């Protein structure tokens, strides 16, 4: 399974953009990059995913480099409620069907006033 | 749309006792996953069902853990007997098909287990 590397923690001022990096240098051509976040005592929440192109939704933007070896999640205007652990995951397709998310330890984002 | 439901939310048991967790996935979702999340770590996949069949249970400690999804809808995860190291949050997730392509997993709130 492709592994991901994220910084353990980041700080961001409220109202500013939060840019969370992720390295996934062993990603295969058909593997998607997924981002989830987990607020304390809750289940992981889906944010966004992408394959090759940059993606944007109501929560965030995902920038994937051309060689697909790294990506950046952008929260354009971070709020205190965005304080959470953010997981970057390369989704692995199982041989027998199905798909597998392998979570690392993620990045603890702290948004402060 | 209702999300993934799990119960109970919290459970405290003594070691060597048995415990069961229940999960009801999002309506229409064929694939169901059970994860274990130990404090300070990311979730780890224990077992994946496609309808009522097992797709992957390679990380399930089968000597003490079992899971079933008899009718292809809700699922039960059981631990018998429990050990101290089983203290964790047990997360259930579901996805529409579970096959390749763009397939997103949606998680429930989890069951927090403490083994004393």
Coordinates of C-alpha atoms in Angstrom, one line a residue:
Chain A
X1 CA 0.0 0.0 0.0
X2 CA 1.2 3.5 -0.8
X3 CA 2.4 5.3 2.3
X4 CA 1.8 9.0 3.1
X5 CA 3.9 11.4 5.1
X6 CA 2.4 14.4 6.9
X7 CA 3.8 16.9 9.4
X8 CA 2.5 16.0 12.9
X9 CA 1.1 19.4 13.7
X10 CA 0.4 22.8 12.2
X11 CA -1.0 26.1 13.5
X12 CA -3.2 28.6 11.6
X13 CA -4.7 31.9 12.4
X14 CA -8.5 32.1 12.1
X15 CA -9.6 33.6 8.8
X16 CA -6.3 32.7 7.0
X17 CA -5.8 29.8 4.6
X18 CA -4.6 26.5 6.0
X19 CA -2.3 24.6 3.7
X20 CA -1.7 21.0 4.7
X21 CA 1.0 19.1 2.8
X22 CA 1.2 15.4 2.1
X23 CA 3.8 13.3 0.4
X24 CA 2.8 10.0 -1.3
X25 CA 5.8 9.3 -3.5
X26 CA 4.9 5.6 -4.0
X27 CA 1.4 6.2 -5.3
X28 CA 0.3 4.1 -8.2
X29 CA -1.4 5.4 -11.3
X30 CA -4.9 4.3 -10.4
X31 CA -4.8 5.2 -6.7
X32 CA -6.9 8.1 -5.4
X33 CA -5.8 10.6 -2.8
X34 CA -8.4 11.0 -0.1
X35 CA -8.5 13.5 2.8
X36 CA -10.5 13.0 6.0
X37 CA -10.5 14.9 9.2
X38 CA -11.4 13.9 12.7
X39 CA -12.6 16.2 15.3
X40 CA -12.1 15.1 18.9
X41 CA -14.4 12.2 19.9
X42 CA -16.0 12.0 16.5
X43 CA -15.7 9.6 13.6
X44 CA -13.5 10.7 10.6
X45 CA -15.3 13.1 8.2
X46 CA -14.7 12.9 4.5
X47 CA -13.4 16.2 3.0
X48 CA -12.3 15.7 -0.6
X49 CA -10.5 13.3 -3.0
X50 CA -8.7 13.4 -6.3
X51 CA -6.8 11.4 -8.9
X52 CA -4.8 13.7 -11.1
X53 CA -6.6 17.0 -11.4
X54 CA -7.0 19.7 -8.8
X55 CA -10.4 19.5 -7.0
X56 CA -12.6 21.9 -5.1
X57 CA -15.7 21.5 -3.1
X58 CA -17.6 23.5 -0.5
X59 CA -15.1 22.5 2.2
X60 CA -11.7 22.6 0.7
X61 CA -9.4 22.5 -2.4
X62 CA -7.0 19.7 -3.3
X63 CA -3.9 20.5 -5.2
X64 CA -2.1 17.4 -6.6
X65 CA 1.4 17.8 -8.2
X66 CA 1.8 16.8 -11.8
X67 CA 3.9 13.8 -10.8
X68 CA 1.3 12.9 -8.2
X69 CA 3.9 12.4 -5.5
X70 CA 2.5 15.0 -3.2
X71 CA -0.6 17.0 -2.6
X72 CA -1.9 19.9 -0.5
X73 CA -5.2 20.4 1.1
X74 CA -6.3 24.0 1.3
X75 CA -8.9 25.3 3.8
X76 CA -9.4 28.8 2.3
X77 CA -10.7 30.6 5.4
X78 CA -10.0 28.5 8.5
X79 CA -12.2 28.8 11.5
X80 CA -11.9 27.5 15.1
X81 CA -14.2 24.6 14.1
X82 CA -11.6 23.4 11.6
X83 CA -9.3 22.4 14.5
X84 CA -8.9 18.6 14.0
X85 CA -6.6 15.9 12.9
X86 CA -6.3 15.8 9.1
X87 CA -5.5 12.5 7.4
X88 CA -4.1 12.2 3.9
X89 CA -4.7 8.7 2.5
X90 CA -3.9 6.8 -0.6
X91 CA -6.8 4.5 -1.3
X92 CA -5.6 1.0 -2.2
X93 CA -7.7 -1.2 -4.5
X94 CA -7.9 -4.8 -3.2
X95 CA -7.2 -7.7 -5.5
X96 CA -10.5 -9.4 -4.7
X97 CA -12.5 -6.2 -5.0
X98 CA -13.2 -3.5 -2.5
X99 CA -11.0 -0.7 -1.4
X100 CA -8.8 0.0 1.6
X101 CA -8.0 3.2 3.4
X102 CA -4.7 3.0 5.4
X103 CA -4.6 5.9 7.9
X104 CA -1.4 7.3 9.2
X105 CA -1.2 9.5 12.3
X106 CA -2.2 12.6 10.4
X107 CA -1.6 16.3 11.0
X108 CA -3.1 18.0 14.1
X109 CA -4.3 21.4 12.8
X110 CA -4.9 24.0 15.5
X111 CA -6.7 27.1 14.4
X112 CA -6.3 30.0 16.8
X113 CA -7.7 33.5 17.2
Chain B
X1 CA -29.9 11.3 4.5
X2 CA -29.2 9.4 7.8
X3 CA -25.6 8.6 8.5
X4 CA -23.9 5.5 9.8
X5 CA -25.4 4.6 13.2
X6 CA -23.5 2.8 15.9
X7 CA -24.4 1.5 19.4
X8 CA -23.5 1.6 22.2
X9 CA -21.5 4.8 22.2
X10 CA -19.5 3.8 25.3
X11 CA -18.8 0.5 27.0
X12 CA -16.7 -0.4 30.0
X13 CA -16.0 -4.1 30.7
X14 CA -13.5 -6.2 32.6
X15 CA -10.8 -8.2 30.9
X16 CA -11.9 -11.7 29.8
X17 CA -15.5 -10.5 29.4
X18 CA -17.3 -10.4 26.1
X19 CA -18.7 -7.4 24.2
X20 CA -20.6 -6.7 21.0
X21 CA -20.9 -3.6 18.9
X22 CA -23.7 -2.9 16.4
X23 CA -23.6 -0.9 13.2
X24 CA -26.3 0.2 10.7
X25 CA -24.8 1.6 7.5
X26 CA -26.2 4.3 5.2
X27 CA -29.3 3.0 3.4
X28 CA -28.3 1.3 0.1
X29 CA -24.6 1.0 0.9
X30 CA -23.3 -2.4 -0.1
X31 CA -20.0 -2.2 1.6
X32 CA -19.4 -2.1 5.4
X33 CA -16.1 -1.6 7.2
X34 CA -15.0 -2.0 10.8
X35 CA -12.0 -0.1 12.1
X36 CA -10.1 0.0 15.4
X37 CA -8.6 3.3 16.5
X38 CA -6.2 3.2 19.5
X39 CA -5.6 6.4 21.3
X40 CA -3.1 8.6 19.4
X41 CA -3.2 6.5 16.2
X42 CA -5.2 6.6 13.0
X43 CA -8.0 4.0 12.4
X44 CA -6.9 0.6 11.3
X45 CA -9.2 -1.6 9.1
X46 CA -10.3 -4.8 10.8
X47 CA -12.8 -6.3 8.3
X48 CA -14.6 -5.3 5.2
X49 CA -17.9 -6.8 4.0
X50 CA -19.4 -6.6 0.5
X51 CA -23.1 -7.2 1.1
X52 CA -22.9 -10.3 3.4
X53 CA -19.6 -11.6 2.2
X54 CA -16.1 -10.8 3.6
X55 CA -13.8 -9.0 1.3
X56 CA -10.8 -8.5 3.6
X57 CA -10.3 -9.6 7.2
X58 CA -6.5 -9.9 7.1
X59 CA -6.0 -7.6 10.1
X60 CA -8.8 -9.1 12.3
X61 CA -7.5 -11.0 15.3
X62 CA -9.6 -14.0 14.6
X63 CA -8.8 -15.8 17.9
X64 CA -10.9 -13.3 19.8
X65 CA -12.7 -11.0 17.3
X66 CA -15.6 -12.0 15.1
X67 CA -18.0 -10.1 12.8
X68 CA -21.0 -10.8 10.8
X69 CA -23.4 -9.1 8.4
X70 CA -26.0 -11.8 7.9
X71 CA -28.6 -10.0 5.9
X72 CA -26.2 -7.7 4.1
X73 CA -27.4 -4.6 6.0
X74 CA -26.4 -4.1 9.7
X75 CA -23.4 -5.7 11.3
X76 CA -22.2 -6.9 14.6
X77 CA -18.5 -7.0 15.8
X78 CA -17.8 -9.1 18.8
X79 CA -14.8 -9.5 21.1
X80 CA -14.5 -12.6 23.2
X81 CA -12.6 -12.6 25.5
X82 CA -11.5 -9.0 25.8
X83 CA -7.9 -8.0 26.6
X84 CA -6.7 -4.7 28.1
X85 CA -5.1 -3.8 24.7
X86 CA -8.5 -3.9 23.1
X87 CA -9.4 -0.6 24.7
X88 CA -10.0 1.6 21.7
X89 CA -12.7 3.3 19.6
X90 CA -14.4 0.9 17.2
X91 CA -15.5 2.7 14.0
X92 CA -18.0 1.5 11.4
X93 CA -18.0 2.9 7.9
X94 CA -20.0 2.2 4.8
X95 CA -19.7 3.0 1.1
X96 CA -22.0 2.6 -1.9
X97 CA -20.3 -0.2 -3.8
X98 CA -16.8 -0.7 -2.4
X99 CA -15.3 -1.4 -5.7
X100 CA -12.7 0.6 -7.6
X101 CA -13.1 4.1 -8.9
X102 CA -14.4 7.0 -6.9
X103 CA -15.7 5.3 -3.8
X104 CA -16.0 7.3 -0.6
X105 CA -16.3 5.8 2.9
X106 CA -18.6 7.5 5.4
X107 CA -17.9 6.9 9.1
X108 CA -20.2 6.5 12.1
X109 CA -19.5 8.2 15.5
X110 CA -17.7 5.1 16.9
X111 CA -18.0 3.0 20.1
X112 CA -15.5 3.8 22.8
X113 CA -14.4 0.6 24.6
X114 CA -12.5 0.6 27.9
X115 CA -11.3 -2.8 29.2
X116 CA -10.3 -2.8 32.9

